[in-house]
Amino acid sequence: MHPMLNIAIGAARSAGNVIVRHIDRIDRLTISTKQTNDFVTEVDHMAEGEIIRLIRRAYPDHAILAEESGRQGDSEFEWVIDPLDGTTNFLHGFPQFAVSIALKHRGRLDQAVVYDPLRQELFTASRGAGATLNDHRIRVTRANGLPGALLGTGFPFRQQQHLDAYLEMFRALFPEAAGIRRAGAAALDLAYVAAGRLDGFWEIGLNEWDTAAGALLVLEAGGMVSDFDNGSDYLETGNVICAGPRLHAAMVAAIRPHRGEELRC
Ligand code: IPD
Ligand code: CA
Ligand code: CA
């Protein structure tokens, strides 16, 4: 295993332990609001602190982009961290949240870990070496179009200016697909596409820490990841479509006409 992936796994497991330890104390947590519908607790901060501590101990010169503490350092290696993806779920005891850690090297996704601490499911990927779930190789599905496909999505609950565009996308996909799920943790949605539990996924306006690890999982599981214009700016724009190659093409064709002026890249 790549040594940097090994460090990421240790950090994700350790952060997962922090999160799980607090599950039966949710009512005693201090909840702050970063913006409308955007919550953060001391668990997010503690989990992030733990990840950064373990990465810094191994690689003190690497740069870090972490959701709660921002960007630190300057290096060709950059760790992109979401310490708790699915905070709203966590706060409600809804069992769908994860730790997401990616490593970029010279701007390219290189290593990825998404860890679901409740189910103890560890999704990993190394560039060029495939993706795994608990050490077993995973692949995207062979869905060749929307009929029969199970899609994941996320709602633009913080950026409601995108609601109309989103609903048009939903309207284009909904009658064709077998089902659409909104589970509330984008990193896990992407990991589920990589593992073939979902055939595809799309969301508007995610942040880099939501998508970086999951995108490498999908790519290494044989899938495609793009922005709404079928380009590669999904980390920057946060507009993501991913699936196996044929379904991906069908999703781009359905979503693209509805992306609106402000979602063009
Ligand atoms: C959120 C989750 C959610 C997605 C949001 C993200 P957070 O992450 O991934 O599924 O719809 O856009 O911000 O805030 O819980 O880390
Ligand atoms: Ca997130
Ligand atoms: Ca988060």
PDB file of N, CA and C in Angstrom, residues 142-194:
ATOM      1  N   ARG A 142     -22.443  -1.294 -14.672  1.00  0.00           N
ATOM      2  CA  ARG A 142     -22.421  -1.201 -16.138  1.00  0.00           C
ATOM      3  C   ARG A 142     -23.698  -0.590 -16.687  1.00  0.00           C
ATOM      4  N   ALA A 143     -24.451   0.102 -15.858  1.00  0.00           N
ATOM      5  CA  ALA A 143     -25.721   0.687 -16.326  1.00  0.00           C
ATOM      6  C   ALA A 143     -25.487   1.420 -17.636  1.00  0.00           C
ATOM      7  N   ASN A 144     -26.306   1.124 -18.637  1.00  0.00           N
ATOM      8  CA  ASN A 144     -25.989   1.769 -19.913  1.00  0.00           C
ATOM      9  C   ASN A 144     -26.918   2.914 -20.261  1.00  0.00           C
ATOM     10  N   GLY A 145     -27.716   3.335 -19.306  1.00  0.00           N
ATOM     11  CA  GLY A 145     -28.578   4.491 -19.530  1.00  0.00           C
ATOM     12  C   GLY A 145     -29.442   4.698 -18.308  1.00  0.00           C
ATOM     13  N   LEU A 146     -30.377   5.633 -18.404  1.00  0.00           N
ATOM     14  CA  LEU A 146     -31.211   5.948 -17.241  1.00  0.00           C
ATOM     15  C   LEU A 146     -32.232   4.869 -16.880  1.00  0.00           C
ATOM     16  N   PRO A 147     -32.817   4.171 -17.859  1.00  0.00           N
ATOM     17  CA  PRO A 147     -33.816   3.170 -17.459  1.00  0.00           C
ATOM     18  C   PRO A 147     -33.216   2.133 -16.510  1.00  0.00           C
ATOM     19  N   GLY A 148     -33.863   1.954 -15.387  1.00  0.00           N
ATOM     20  CA  GLY A 148     -33.389   0.976 -14.410  1.00  0.00           C
ATOM     21  C   GLY A 148     -32.315   1.501 -13.467  1.00  0.00           C
ATOM     22  N   ALA A 149     -31.840   2.722 -13.674  1.00  0.00           N
ATOM     23  CA  ALA A 149     -30.719   3.220 -12.860  1.00  0.00           C
ATOM     24  C   ALA A 149     -31.200   3.770 -11.509  1.00  0.00           C
ATOM     25  N   LEU A 150     -30.413   3.510 -10.463  1.00  0.00           N
ATOM     26  CA  LEU A 150     -30.639   4.116  -9.149  1.00  0.00           C
ATOM     27  C   LEU A 150     -29.634   5.261  -8.992  1.00  0.00           C
ATOM     28  N   LEU A 151     -30.154   6.464  -8.883  1.00  0.00           N
ATOM     29  CA  LEU A 151     -29.291   7.652  -8.815  1.00  0.00           C
ATOM     30  C   LEU A 151     -29.260   8.217  -7.401  1.00  0.00           C
ATOM     31  N   GLY A 152     -28.127   8.817  -7.054  1.00  0.00           N
ATOM     32  CA  GLY A 152     -28.025   9.608  -5.837  1.00  0.00           C
ATOM     33  C   GLY A 152     -27.975  11.073  -6.211  1.00  0.00           C
ATOM     34  N   THR A 153     -28.355  11.923  -5.285  1.00  0.00           N
ATOM     35  CA  THR A 153     -28.269  13.362  -5.523  1.00  0.00           C
ATOM     36  C   THR A 153     -28.148  14.092  -4.196  1.00  0.00           C
ATOM     37  N   GLY A 154     -27.941  15.394  -4.276  1.00  0.00           N
ATOM     38  CA  GLY A 154     -27.979  16.261  -3.097  1.00  0.00           C
ATOM     39  C   GLY A 154     -28.792  17.485  -3.463  1.00  0.00           C
ATOM     40  N   PHE A 155     -29.520  18.039  -2.495  1.00  0.00           N
ATOM     41  CA  PHE A 155     -30.337  19.221  -2.770  1.00  0.00           C
ATOM     42  C   PHE A 155     -29.514  20.482  -2.512  1.00  0.00           C
ATOM     43  N   PRO A 156     -29.778  21.566  -3.266  1.00  0.00           N
ATOM     44  CA  PRO A 156     -29.043  22.817  -3.024  1.00  0.00           C
ATOM     45  C   PRO A 156     -29.652  23.594  -1.858  1.00  0.00           C
ATOM     46  N   PHE A 157     -29.571  22.997  -0.659  1.00  0.00           N
ATOM     47  CA  PHE A 157     -30.289  23.572   0.485  1.00  0.00           C
ATOM     48  C   PHE A 157     -29.614  24.815   1.052  1.00  0.00           C
ATOM     49  N   ARG A 158     -28.347  25.033   0.682  1.00  0.00           N
ATOM     50  CA  ARG A 158     -27.687  26.276   1.135  1.00  0.00           C
ATOM     51  C   ARG A 158     -27.696  27.343   0.055  1.00  0.00           C
ATOM     52  N   GLN A 159     -27.790  26.908  -1.199  1.00  0.00           N
ATOM     53  CA  GLN A 159     -27.731  27.875  -2.312  1.00  0.00           C
ATOM     54  C   GLN A 159     -29.049  27.791  -3.043  1.00  0.00           C
ATOM     55  N   GLN A 160     -30.063  28.377  -2.435  1.00  0.00           N
ATOM     56  CA  GLN A 160     -31.397  28.159  -2.983  1.00  0.00           C
ATOM     57  C   GLN A 160     -31.629  28.898  -4.286  1.00  0.00           C
ATOM     58  N   GLN A 161     -30.638  29.740  -4.692  1.00  0.00           N
ATOM     59  CA  GLN A 161     -30.738  30.363  -6.020  1.00  0.00           C
ATOM     60  C   GLN A 161     -30.654  29.306  -7.123  1.00  0.00           C
ATOM     61  N   HIS A 162     -30.154  28.105  -6.756  1.00  0.00           N
ATOM     62  CA  HIS A 162     -30.052  27.037  -7.763  1.00  0.00           C
ATOM     63  C   HIS A 162     -31.260  26.104  -7.755  1.00  0.00           C
ATOM     64  N   LEU A 163     -32.249  26.443  -6.941  1.00  0.00           N
ATOM     65  CA  LEU A 163     -33.367  25.498  -6.788  1.00  0.00           C
ATOM     66  C   LEU A 163     -34.109  25.241  -8.098  1.00  0.00           C
ATOM     67  N   ASP A 164     -34.377  26.300  -8.864  1.00  0.00           N
ATOM     68  CA  ASP A 164     -35.135  26.093 -10.110  1.00  0.00           C
ATOM     69  C   ASP A 164     -34.336  25.226 -11.083  1.00  0.00           C
ATOM     70  N   ALA A 165     -33.038  25.541 -11.240  1.00  0.00           N
ATOM     71  CA  ALA A 165     -32.196  24.731 -12.142  1.00  0.00           C
ATOM     72  C   ALA A 165     -32.180  23.288 -11.648  1.00  0.00           C
ATOM     73  N   TYR A 166     -32.049  23.127 -10.328  1.00  0.00           N
ATOM     74  CA  TYR A 166     -31.999  21.767  -9.772  1.00  0.00           C
ATOM     75  C   TYR A 166     -33.291  21.010 -10.076  1.00  0.00           C
ATOM     76  N   LEU A 167     -34.423  21.687  -9.862  1.00  0.00           N
ATOM     77  CA  LEU A 167     -35.704  20.998 -10.069  1.00  0.00           C
ATOM     78  C   LEU A 167     -35.898  20.615 -11.538  1.00  0.00           C
ATOM     79  N   GLU A 168     -35.370  21.438 -12.443  1.00  0.00           N
ATOM     80  CA  GLU A 168     -35.442  21.069 -13.865  1.00  0.00           C
ATOM     81  C   GLU A 168     -34.594  19.823 -14.142  1.00  0.00           C
ATOM     82  N   MET A 169     -33.429  19.768 -13.519  1.00  0.00           N
ATOM     83  CA  MET A 169     -32.594  18.564 -13.682  1.00  0.00           C
ATOM     84  C   MET A 169     -33.333  17.338 -13.136  1.00  0.00           C
ATOM     85  N   PHE A 170     -33.919  17.528 -11.978  1.00  0.00           N
ATOM     86  CA  PHE A 170     -34.657  16.428 -11.335  1.00  0.00           C
ATOM     87  C   PHE A 170     -35.784  15.959 -12.260  1.00  0.00           C
ATOM     88  N   ARG A 171     -36.504  16.935 -12.829  1.00  0.00           N
ATOM     89  CA  ARG A 171     -37.631  16.619 -13.705  1.00  0.00           C
ATOM     90  C   ARG A 171     -37.163  15.855 -14.950  1.00  0.00           C
ATOM     91  N   ALA A 172     -35.951  16.178 -15.417  1.00  0.00           N
ATOM     92  CA  ALA A 172     -35.434  15.493 -16.611  1.00  0.00           C
ATOM     93  C   ALA A 172     -35.029  14.048 -16.288  1.00  0.00           C
ATOM     94  N   LEU A 173     -34.534  13.815 -15.083  1.00  0.00           N
ATOM     95  CA  LEU A 173     -34.021  12.479 -14.742  1.00  0.00           C
ATOM     96  C   LEU A 173     -35.092  11.566 -14.136  1.00  0.00           C
ATOM     97  N   PHE A 174     -35.964  12.173 -13.357  1.00  0.00           N
ATOM     98  CA  PHE A 174     -36.890  11.388 -12.534  1.00  0.00           C
ATOM     99  C   PHE A 174     -37.768  10.390 -13.303  1.00  0.00           C
ATOM    100  N   PRO A 175     -38.392  10.808 -14.427  1.00  0.00           N
ATOM    101  CA  PRO A 175     -39.280   9.850 -15.102  1.00  0.00           C
ATOM    102  C   PRO A 175     -38.528   8.697 -15.750  1.00  0.00           C
ATOM    103  N   GLU A 176     -37.222   8.883 -15.971  1.00  0.00           N
ATOM    104  CA  GLU A 176     -36.426   7.880 -16.689  1.00  0.00           C
ATOM    105  C   GLU A 176     -35.805   6.853 -15.740  1.00  0.00           C
ATOM    106  N   ALA A 177     -35.371   7.328 -14.577  1.00  0.00           N
ATOM    107  CA  ALA A 177     -34.570   6.475 -13.688  1.00  0.00           C
ATOM    108  C   ALA A 177     -35.470   5.567 -12.844  1.00  0.00           C
ATOM    109  N   ALA A 178     -34.853   4.521 -12.262  1.00  0.00           N
ATOM    110  CA  ALA A 178     -35.613   3.610 -11.399  1.00  0.00           C
ATOM    111  C   ALA A 178     -35.859   4.232 -10.030  1.00  0.00           C
ATOM    112  N   GLY A 179     -34.969   5.125  -9.601  1.00  0.00           N
ATOM    113  CA  GLY A 179     -35.142   5.753  -8.298  1.00  0.00           C
ATOM    114  C   GLY A 179     -34.076   6.809  -8.080  1.00  0.00           C
ATOM    115  N   ILE A 180     -34.366   7.747  -7.173  1.00  0.00           N
ATOM    116  CA  ILE A 180     -33.414   8.805  -6.840  1.00  0.00           C
ATOM    117  C   ILE A 180     -33.342   8.886  -5.316  1.00  0.00           C
ATOM    118  N   ARG A 181     -32.135   8.839  -4.762  1.00  0.00           N
ATOM    119  CA  ARG A 181     -31.936   8.876  -3.308  1.00  0.00           C
ATOM    120  C   ARG A 181     -31.190  10.150  -2.911  1.00  0.00           C
ATOM    121  N   ARG A 182     -31.566  10.701  -1.734  1.00  0.00           N
ATOM    122  CA  ARG A 182     -30.840  11.847  -1.187  1.00  0.00           C
ATOM    123  C   ARG A 182     -30.462  11.447   0.247  1.00  0.00           C
ATOM    124  N   ALA A 183     -29.249  10.924   0.396  1.00  0.00           N
ATOM    125  CA  ALA A 183     -28.868  10.355   1.693  1.00  0.00           C
ATOM    126  C   ALA A 183     -28.178  11.374   2.597  1.00  0.00           C
ATOM    127  N   GLY A 184     -27.587  12.456   2.055  1.00  0.00           N
ATOM    128  CA  GLY A 184     -27.099  13.541   2.891  1.00  0.00           C
ATOM    129  C   GLY A 184     -25.621  13.554   3.223  1.00  0.00           C
ATOM    130  N   ALA A 185     -24.819  12.763   2.542  1.00  0.00           N
ATOM    131  CA  ALA A 185     -23.359  12.821   2.730  1.00  0.00           C
ATOM    132  C   ALA A 185     -22.722  12.570   1.357  1.00  0.00           C
ATOM    133  N   ALA A 186     -22.285  13.660   0.733  1.00  0.00           N
ATOM    134  CA  ALA A 186     -21.829  13.570  -0.660  1.00  0.00           C
ATOM    135  C   ALA A 186     -20.642  12.624  -0.828  1.00  0.00           C
ATOM    136  N   ALA A 187     -19.733  12.620   0.153  1.00  0.00           N
ATOM    137  CA  ALA A 187     -18.555  11.749   0.029  1.00  0.00           C
ATOM    138  C   ALA A 187     -18.991  10.282  -0.036  1.00  0.00           C
ATOM    139  N   LEU A 188     -20.018   9.941   0.759  1.00  0.00           N
ATOM    140  CA  LEU A 188     -20.515   8.559   0.714  1.00  0.00           C
ATOM    141  C   LEU A 188     -21.299   8.295  -0.563  1.00  0.00           C
ATOM    142  N   ASP A 189     -22.025   9.309  -1.052  1.00  0.00           N
ATOM    143  CA  ASP A 189     -22.736   9.128  -2.332  1.00  0.00           C
ATOM    144  C   ASP A 189     -21.734   8.732  -3.419  1.00  0.00           C
ATOM    145  N   LEU A 190     -20.628   9.452  -3.471  1.00  0.00           N
ATOM    146  CA  LEU A 190     -19.602   9.147  -4.489  1.00  0.00           C
ATOM    147  C   LEU A 190     -19.003   7.758  -4.242  1.00  0.00           C
ATOM    148  N   ALA A 191     -18.739   7.450  -2.982  1.00  0.00           N
ATOM    149  CA  ALA A 191     -18.184   6.122  -2.665  1.00  0.00           C
ATOM    150  C   ALA A 191     -19.160   5.024  -3.074  1.00  0.00           C
ATOM    151  N   TYR A 192     -20.461   5.291  -2.912  1.00  0.00           N
ATOM    152  CA  TYR A 192     -21.462   4.284  -3.288  1.00  0.00           C
ATOM    153  C   TYR A 192     -21.526   4.105  -4.807  1.00  0.00           C
ATOM    154  N   VAL A 193     -21.290   5.171  -5.551  1.00  0.00           N
ATOM    155  CA  VAL A 193     -21.204   4.998  -7.015  1.00  0.00           C
ATOM    156  C   VAL A 193     -19.996   4.116  -7.331  1.00  0.00           C
ATOM    157  N   ALA A 194     -18.873   4.401  -6.678  1.00  0.00           N
ATOM    158  CA  ALA A 194     -17.660   3.594  -6.915  1.00  0.00           C
ATOM    159  C   ALA A 194     -17.917   2.119  -6.595  1.00  0.00           C
TER     160      ALA A 194
END
